[in-house]
Amino acid sequence: MSYRRSQDFYISSMIQFNCDGSLSTTTKWTVKNCTSISCSFEIVLNEKVMTTFSELYIPSRTLDYGVYQLTLTVTMIDLPNLKSSSSVYVRITATGITANLVQLGTSMITRGNQQDLLLDPGTFSVDPDEDTFDATKWKYTYYCRIYGLYNFPNIQGILLSIGDSTIDPYNPSCLSSRSGNGTGWIFGNLTLSPNSSLTVLGGSLQENQIYQFMVYMENRKNSSIQATGYVLVTVEVTHPQLIAVGCVISTMCVPNLEFQLLNPTTQVALFTLCIGTCTNLQSIKWSIYQ
């Protein structure tokens, strides 16, 4: 059996007796970590995990990645030498992170043409397998295009990242400083988690345009573990506050690259955060567009 580390799981058992006399028993679950050779190292479980029932409930994030042997031993109380055991093997796998460029995984934001734009997947991404996201475990590559007019700059299908001096004549760069002098953007956290944030400086984006930014994240230890995140940025000749939108129950909004998936037969509750100085809010209005 296989479970994600972010999943709770439950193992039940069926105990059948073929004997006369007292049927009073004790039950005990043990969990051992397995290697390619054997399952010999017993795991000390959290005291909240009840191991003396015929069923075993394992909360999410209890076990690390790997293969485990879960063994139930049933012992007759009157005849303690009479016991029987049965095992099941469980593999704990990674859930996969959600790459968020802005707070709450908001899909579209509005910024002023003279405002700096902070994209910070190292802070805002989510790892369901952990309590917090560890930005140091990932490599970050950013891409940008003018949404609706051009594709992401590429050469024969190979994407050109922000900062790449190569020019795609058919899909121009978002930033005028593409030559590599770095005046249009700043990468952050260069020591602990290089490039885990990107600041696009005010004046680098054209007003009355919609830009799409993409981040590609690759695990430093295992390049096959990857994630991609997107955000649309509308640029106006104003100085708006940054509004982030999220789901009250996050599991009801499933990220699907550029959008959030919702069940059309289920209610959904959204909430907002106003990022920055938002003390003079006069009204809040929600609109729905198809």
Short mmCIF file of C-alpha atoms in Angstrom, two decimals:
data_model
loop_
_atom_site.label_atom_id
_atom_site.label_comp_id
_atom_site.label_asym_id
_atom_site.label_seq_id
_atom_site.Cartn_x
_atom_site.Cartn_y
_atom_site.Cartn_z
CA MET A 1 0.00 0.00 0.00
CA SER A 2 1.14 3.52 -0.70
CA TYR A 3 0.16 6.79 1.00
CA ARG A 4 1.25 10.39 0.70
CA ARG A 5 2.99 11.80 3.76
CA SER A 6 0.27 14.46 4.00
CA GLN A 7 -2.43 11.76 4.27
CA ASP A 8 -3.87 10.16 7.37
CA PHE A 9 -4.32 6.43 6.94
CA TYR A 10 -6.04 3.64 8.80
CA ILE A 11 -5.23 -0.07 8.98
CA SER A 12 -7.92 -2.46 10.20
CA SER A 13 -7.61 -6.14 11.07
CA MET A 14 -9.83 -9.20 11.31
CA ILE A 15 -8.97 -11.58 14.16
CA GLN A 16 -10.34 -15.12 14.03
CA PHE A 17 -10.01 -17.67 16.88
CA ASN A 18 -9.85 -21.44 16.45
CA CYS A 19 -9.65 -22.60 20.04
CA ASP A 20 -11.70 -23.39 23.14
CA GLY A 21 -11.47 -21.59 26.45
CA SER A 22 -10.98 -17.92 27.22
CA LEU A 23 -10.67 -15.66 24.21
CA SER A 24 -9.24 -12.70 26.12
CA THR A 25 -6.33 -11.23 24.23
CA THR A 26 -3.96 -8.30 24.02
CA THR A 27 -3.10 -6.61 20.75
CA LYS A 28 0.00 -4.64 19.92
CA TRP A 29 1.10 -2.86 16.74
CA THR A 30 4.77 -2.30 15.94
CA VAL A 31 6.16 -0.24 13.07
CA LYS A 32 9.58 -0.95 11.56
CA ASN A 33 11.49 1.00 8.95
CA CYS A 34 12.57 -1.14 5.99
CA THR A 35 15.70 -1.06 3.88
CA SER A 36 16.42 -3.03 0.73
CA ILE A 37 17.72 -5.82 2.98
CA SER A 38 15.40 -6.07 5.98
CA CYS A 39 12.89 -4.38 8.27
CA SER A 40 14.78 -4.32 11.55
CA PHE A 41 14.58 -0.80 12.96
CA GLU A 42 11.50 -0.26 15.12
CA ILE A 43 9.99 3.22 15.05
CA VAL A 44 9.00 4.92 18.30
CA LEU A 45 5.61 6.41 17.50
CA ASN A 46 4.07 9.54 18.93
CA GLU A 47 2.21 8.81 22.15
CA LYS A 48 -1.00 9.98 20.48
CA VAL A 49 -0.84 6.99 18.12
CA MET A 50 -2.78 4.19 19.82
CA THR A 51 -1.07 0.86 19.20
CA THR A 52 -3.07 -1.46 21.47
CA PHE A 53 -6.26 -1.78 19.43
CA SER A 54 -7.09 -4.07 16.54
CA GLU A 55 -7.05 -1.01 14.25
CA LEU A 56 -4.16 1.39 13.73
CA TYR A 57 -4.63 5.05 12.82
CA ILE A 58 -1.56 6.95 11.58
CA PRO A 59 -1.98 10.75 11.37
CA SER A 60 -0.41 12.67 8.50
CA ARG A 61 3.30 13.56 8.80
CA THR A 62 3.88 10.85 11.40
CA LEU A 63 6.15 8.72 9.22
CA ASP A 64 8.99 9.95 7.04
CA TYR A 65 9.36 8.91 3.41
CA GLY A 66 10.17 5.24 2.98
CA VAL A 67 8.81 1.71 3.37
CA TYR A 68 7.47 0.43 6.68
CA GLN A 69 6.39 -2.92 8.09
CA LEU A 70 3.31 -2.63 10.28
CA THR A 71 2.90 -5.74 12.42
CA LEU A 72 -0.05 -6.67 14.62
CA THR A 73 0.69 -9.21 17.36
CA VAL A 74 -2.22 -10.87 19.19
CA THR A 75 -1.43 -12.64 22.48
CA MET A 76 -3.73 -14.86 24.57
CA ILE A 77 -3.90 -13.51 28.12
CA ASP A 78 -4.28 -16.95 29.75
CA LEU A 79 -1.60 -18.46 27.51
CA PRO A 80 0.95 -15.70 26.86
CA ASN A 81 3.15 -18.05 24.87
CA LEU A 82 0.32 -18.47 22.40
CA LYS A 83 0.50 -15.56 20.01
CA SER A 84 0.15 -14.78 16.34
CA SER A 85 1.40 -11.94 14.15
CA SER A 86 0.53 -10.54 10.76
CA SER A 87 2.18 -7.73 8.81
CA VAL A 88 1.38 -5.24 6.10
CA TYR A 89 3.84 -3.08 4.17
CA VAL A 90 3.25 0.62 3.57
CA ARG A 91 5.20 3.05 1.40
CA ILE A 92 5.15 6.74 2.36
CA THR A 93 5.69 9.03 -0.65
CA ALA A 94 6.01 12.77 -1.22
CA THR A 95 2.83 14.75 -1.82
CA GLY A 96 4.40 17.39 -4.03
CA ILE A 97 4.67 21.07 -3.24
CA THR A 98 2.47 23.92 -4.44
CA ALA A 99 4.59 26.69 -5.95
CA ASN A 100 3.07 30.07 -5.07
CA LEU A 101 4.56 33.30 -6.38
CA VAL A 102 2.40 35.50 -4.13
CA GLN A 103 0.46 35.09 -0.92
CA LEU A 104 -2.23 32.39 -0.78
CA GLY A 105 -1.45 31.27 -4.33
CA THR A 106 -3.46 34.18 -5.77
CA SER A 107 -3.82 33.78 -9.55
CA MET A 108 -4.03 37.46 -10.59
CA ILE A 109 -2.91 40.69 -8.95
CA THR A 110 -2.74 44.37 -9.93
CA ARG A 111 0.33 46.58 -9.53
CA GLY A 112 1.17 50.14 -10.47
CA ASN A 113 3.69 50.73 -13.23
CA GLN A 114 6.01 52.50 -10.77
CA GLN A 115 5.60 49.96 -7.97
CA ASP A 116 8.06 47.18 -7.26
CA LEU A 117 6.65 43.69 -7.78
CA LEU A 118 7.75 41.03 -5.29
CA LEU A 119 7.46 37.38 -6.33
CA ASP A 120 8.52 35.16 -3.44
CA PRO A 121 7.96 31.42 -3.96
CA GLY A 122 10.55 30.70 -1.28
CA THR A 123 8.18 32.19 1.29
CA PHE A 124 4.71 31.58 -0.13
CA SER A 125 5.01 28.05 -1.54
CA VAL A 126 3.42 25.21 0.42
CA ASP A 127 4.75 21.76 1.28
CA PRO A 128 1.83 19.64 2.56
CA ASP A 129 4.31 17.14 4.00
CA GLU A 130 5.87 19.68 6.37
CA ASP A 131 4.73 22.37 8.79
CA THR A 132 6.73 25.00 6.90
CA PHE A 133 8.24 25.29 3.43
CA ASP A 134 12.03 24.91 3.29
CA ALA A 135 13.19 27.27 0.55
CA THR A 136 16.78 26.03 0.72
CA LYS A 137 15.86 22.65 -0.82
CA TRP A 138 14.96 24.11 -4.21
CA LYS A 139 16.39 25.78 -7.30
CA TYR A 140 14.34 28.63 -8.81
CA THR A 141 14.05 29.75 -12.44
CA TYR A 142 11.72 32.55 -13.55
CA TYR A 143 10.02 33.23 -16.88
CA CYS A 144 7.81 36.06 -18.10
CA ARG A 145 5.65 36.95 -21.09
CA ILE A 146 3.09 39.57 -22.10
CA TYR A 147 -0.10 37.60 -21.60
CA GLY A 148 -2.38 37.20 -24.61
CA LEU A 149 0.16 38.61 -27.07
CA TYR A 150 3.23 36.39 -26.88
CA ASN A 151 4.39 33.01 -25.69
CA PHE A 152 7.18 32.65 -23.17
CA PRO A 153 10.45 33.51 -24.94
CA ASN A 154 12.08 30.36 -26.25
CA ILE A 155 14.52 29.02 -28.78
CA GLN A 156 13.29 25.86 -30.51
CA GLY A 157 11.02 25.12 -27.57
CA ILE A 158 13.62 25.68 -24.86
CA LEU A 159 12.35 28.44 -22.57
CA LEU A 160 14.50 31.50 -21.96
CA SER A 161 14.51 32.57 -18.35
CA ILE A 162 14.54 36.10 -17.01
CA GLY A 163 18.17 37.14 -17.19
CA ASP A 164 18.98 35.04 -20.25
CA SER A 165 20.63 37.30 -22.82
CA THR A 166 19.41 35.17 -25.75
CA ILE A 167 16.70 36.96 -27.76
CA ASP A 168 13.60 35.33 -29.21
CA PRO A 169 12.61 37.58 -32.17
CA TYR A 170 9.00 36.37 -32.08
CA ASN A 171 8.38 36.53 -28.33
CA PRO A 172 10.08 39.56 -26.77
CA SER A 173 11.12 39.67 -23.15
CA CYS A 174 8.90 41.30 -20.54
CA LEU A 175 11.75 43.37 -19.17
CA SER A 176 13.58 46.06 -21.05
CA SER A 177 16.80 45.20 -19.21
CA ARG A 178 17.07 41.74 -20.73
CA SER A 179 20.67 42.43 -21.71
CA GLY A 180 21.75 41.16 -18.29
CA ASN A 181 22.73 44.40 -16.56
CA GLY A 182 20.25 43.56 -13.81
CA THR A 183 18.63 46.99 -13.58
CA GLY A 184 15.08 45.71 -14.05
CA TRP A 185 15.00 43.01 -11.38
CA ILE A 186 16.73 41.80 -8.23
CA PHE A 187 17.04 38.22 -7.04
CA GLY A 188 16.72 37.79 -3.29
CA ASN A 189 18.06 35.50 -0.56
CA LEU A 190 21.28 34.88 -2.46
CA THR A 191 23.05 33.22 0.48
CA LEU A 192 20.70 30.69 2.06
CA SER A 193 18.29 30.00 -0.80
CA PRO A 194 19.57 31.67 -3.98
CA ASN A 195 16.93 33.22 -6.25
CA SER A 196 14.05 32.13 -4.01
CA SER A 197 12.52 35.58 -4.55
CA LEU A 198 12.41 38.01 -7.45
CA THR A 199 11.72 41.73 -7.25
CA VAL A 200 10.77 43.43 -10.53
CA LEU A 201 11.61 47.08 -10.02
CA GLY A 202 9.10 49.85 -10.66
CA GLY A 203 9.22 51.21 -14.20
CA SER A 204 10.32 47.90 -15.71
CA LEU A 205 6.82 46.85 -16.85
CA GLN A 206 4.58 48.69 -19.32
CA GLU A 207 1.30 50.13 -18.11
CA ASN A 208 -2.00 48.74 -19.43
CA GLN A 209 -0.49 45.31 -20.04
CA ILE A 210 -1.05 41.93 -18.43
CA TYR A 211 2.08 39.93 -17.70
CA GLN A 212 2.34 36.28 -16.81
CA PHE A 213 5.20 35.21 -14.56
CA MET A 214 6.15 31.58 -14.10
CA VAL A 215 8.53 29.97 -11.64
CA TYR A 216 10.02 26.55 -12.23
CA MET A 217 11.29 24.88 -9.06
CA GLU A 218 13.54 21.84 -8.97
CA ASN A 219 14.57 19.88 -5.88
CA ARG A 220 18.31 20.17 -5.26
CA LYS A 221 18.72 16.52 -4.21
CA ASN A 222 16.33 14.95 -6.71
CA SER A 223 15.92 16.74 -10.03
CA SER A 224 12.89 14.59 -10.89
CA ILE A 225 10.91 16.40 -8.16
CA GLN A 226 9.66 19.63 -9.72
CA ALA A 227 6.93 22.24 -9.36
CA THR A 228 5.64 25.14 -11.45
CA GLY A 229 3.73 28.22 -10.33
CA TYR A 230 2.08 31.09 -12.22
CA VAL A 231 0.67 34.54 -11.54
CA LEU A 232 -0.94 37.13 -13.83
CA VAL A 233 -0.02 40.75 -13.15
CA THR A 234 -2.12 43.62 -14.48
CA VAL A 235 -0.09 46.85 -14.66
CA GLU A 236 -1.93 50.16 -14.25
CA VAL A 237 -1.00 53.83 -13.96
CA THR A 238 -2.11 53.86 -10.33
CA HIS A 239 -0.71 52.87 -6.95
CA PRO A 240 -2.98 50.00 -5.84
CA GLN A 241 -2.60 47.87 -2.75
CA LEU A 242 -1.86 44.19 -3.22
CA ILE A 243 -4.93 42.03 -2.55
CA ALA A 244 -4.46 38.30 -2.04
CA VAL A 245 -7.38 35.87 -2.30
CA GLY A 246 -7.50 32.41 -0.77
CA CYS A 247 -9.87 29.60 0.18
CA VAL A 248 -11.07 29.40 3.77
CA ILE A 249 -10.79 25.60 3.48
CA SER A 250 -7.66 25.18 1.39
CA THR A 251 -8.39 21.57 0.44
CA MET A 252 -11.52 22.73 -1.42
CA CYS A 253 -9.39 24.73 -3.88
CA VAL A 254 -7.00 22.45 -5.71
CA PRO A 255 -4.14 24.23 -7.53
CA ASN A 256 -3.98 23.37 -11.23
CA LEU A 257 -0.98 25.30 -12.56
CA GLU A 258 -2.52 28.63 -13.60
CA PHE A 259 -5.88 28.23 -11.85
CA GLN A 260 -7.69 26.72 -8.88
CA LEU A 261 -10.03 23.77 -9.39
CA LEU A 262 -13.40 23.92 -7.65
CA ASN A 263 -16.13 21.32 -7.34
CA PRO A 264 -19.21 22.91 -9.01
CA THR A 265 -21.55 21.05 -6.65
CA THR A 266 -19.82 22.22 -3.47
CA GLN A 267 -19.94 25.57 -1.71
CA VAL A 268 -16.68 27.47 -1.48
CA ALA A 269 -15.70 30.26 0.90
CA LEU A 270 -13.03 32.81 -0.03
CA PHE A 271 -11.19 35.38 2.05
CA THR A 272 -8.84 38.24 1.22
CA LEU A 273 -5.73 39.85 2.64
CA CYS A 274 -4.76 43.42 1.91
CA ILE A 275 -0.97 43.53 1.81
CA GLY A 276 0.62 46.80 2.89
CA THR A 277 -1.03 49.94 4.24
CA CYS A 278 -4.78 49.30 4.09
CA THR A 279 -6.11 51.46 6.91
CA ASN A 280 -8.45 53.59 4.78
CA LEU A 281 -10.56 50.89 3.14
CA GLN A 282 -13.99 52.34 2.35
CA SER A 283 -15.70 49.43 0.63
CA ILE A 284 -15.18 45.84 -0.47
CA LYS A 285 -16.84 44.53 -3.62
CA TRP A 286 -16.67 41.03 -5.07
CA SER A 287 -17.14 40.39 -8.80
CA ILE A 288 -17.35 37.11 -10.69
CA TYR A 289 -16.27 36.87 -14.34
CA GLN A 290 -16.51 33.96 -16.73
#
